Amino acid sequence: MIESRSHHGKDVKLVIVLEVPRDEILERLRVRGRVDNTPEAIDKRLSIYRGEIYPMLNYLNDNGVPIIPYERRWNCRASS
């Protein structure tokens, strides 16, 4: 049985982290055709995201909330 913890007035029973491989993120953003979706810009955005999300995940995990990582290749390609 999973025990819930209260965080900021919310009961959190578990967290599922959807992981997408970097190469897939690059491909998804590349096909969008935006000029600001360079590999460098994407890496910077991912770094900011990780800098914000990982401390929160660590906090929740340290307080007994299970963290479930899930990685899958989604095969979502833009259609022409």
CSV table of C-alpha atoms in Angstrom, one decimal:
chain,number,residue,atom,x,y,z
A,1,MET,CA,0.0,0.0,0.0
A,2,ILE,CA,1.3,3.4,-0.9
A,3,GLU,CA,1.0,6.1,1.7
A,4,SER,CA,0.2,9.6,0.5
A,5,ARG,CA,2.1,12.7,1.8
A,6,SER,CA,0.7,16.2,1.9
A,7,HIS,CA,2.8,18.8,0.0
A,8,HIS,CA,1.5,22.3,-0.3
A,9,GLY,CA,-2.0,21.2,0.5
A,10,LYS,CA,-1.9,18.4,-2.1
A,11,ASP,CA,-1.7,14.7,-1.4
A,12,VAL,CA,1.0,13.1,-3.6
A,13,LYS,CA,0.9,9.3,-3.7
A,14,LEU,CA,3.5,8.8,-6.4
A,15,VAL,CA,5.2,10.6,-9.3
A,16,ILE,CA,5.6,9.2,-12.8
A,17,VAL,CA,8.4,10.9,-14.7
A,18,LEU,CA,8.0,10.6,-18.4
A,19,GLU,CA,11.5,10.5,-19.9
A,20,VAL,CA,12.1,11.2,-23.6
A,21,PRO,CA,15.6,10.5,-25.0
A,22,ARG,CA,17.5,13.6,-26.1
A,23,ASP,CA,17.8,12.5,-29.7
A,24,GLU,CA,14.0,12.2,-29.9
A,25,ILE,CA,13.5,15.6,-28.4
A,26,LEU,CA,15.9,17.1,-30.9
A,27,GLU,CA,14.1,15.4,-33.8
A,28,ARG,CA,10.6,16.4,-32.6
A,29,LEU,CA,11.7,20.0,-32.3
A,30,ARG,CA,13.6,20.0,-35.5
A,31,VAL,CA,10.6,19.0,-37.6
A,32,ARG,CA,8.7,22.0,-36.1
A,33,GLY,CA,10.9,24.3,-38.2
A,34,ARG,CA,11.4,27.0,-35.7
A,35,VAL,CA,14.7,28.8,-36.0
A,36,ASP,CA,15.2,28.9,-32.3
A,37,ASN,CA,15.1,25.1,-31.9
A,38,THR,CA,18.9,24.7,-32.3
A,39,PRO,CA,20.5,21.8,-30.5
A,40,GLU,CA,22.3,24.3,-28.2
A,41,ALA,CA,19.1,26.1,-27.3
A,42,ILE,CA,17.3,22.8,-26.7
A,43,ASP,CA,20.1,21.7,-24.4
A,44,LYS,CA,19.9,25.0,-22.5
A,45,ARG,CA,16.1,24.5,-22.0
A,46,LEU,CA,16.6,20.9,-20.9
A,47,SER,CA,19.3,22.0,-18.4
A,48,ILE,CA,16.9,24.6,-17.0
A,49,TYR,CA,14.1,22.1,-16.8
A,50,ARG,CA,16.3,19.5,-15.0
A,51,GLY,CA,17.6,22.2,-12.6
A,52,GLU,CA,14.0,22.9,-11.6
A,53,ILE,CA,12.5,19.4,-11.7
A,54,TYR,CA,15.2,17.3,-10.1
A,55,PRO,CA,15.3,19.2,-6.7
A,56,MET,CA,11.5,18.8,-6.5
A,57,LEU,CA,11.7,15.1,-7.3
A,58,ASN,CA,14.5,14.6,-4.7
A,59,TYR,CA,12.4,16.5,-2.1
A,60,LEU,CA,9.3,14.3,-2.8
A,61,ASN,CA,11.4,11.1,-2.8
A,62,ASP,CA,13.2,12.1,0.5
A,63,ASN,CA,9.7,12.5,2.0
A,64,GLY,CA,8.6,9.0,1.0
A,65,VAL,CA,6.9,9.6,-2.3
A,66,PRO,CA,7.8,6.9,-4.8
A,67,ILE,CA,9.3,8.3,-8.1
A,68,ILE,CA,8.6,6.0,-11.1
A,69,PRO,CA,10.7,6.8,-14.2
A,70,TYR,CA,9.2,5.8,-17.5
A,71,GLU,CA,11.1,6.0,-20.8
A,72,ARG,CA,9.6,5.1,-24.1
A,73,ARG,CA,10.1,6.0,-27.7
A,74,TRP,CA,6.8,7.5,-28.8
A,75,ASN,CA,7.2,7.4,-32.6
A,76,CYS,CA,5.3,10.7,-32.9
A,77,ARG,CA,6.4,12.2,-36.2
A,78,ALA,CA,4.9,15.3,-37.8
A,79,SER,CA,2.9,14.4,-40.8
A,80,SER,CA,3.3,16.3,-44.1
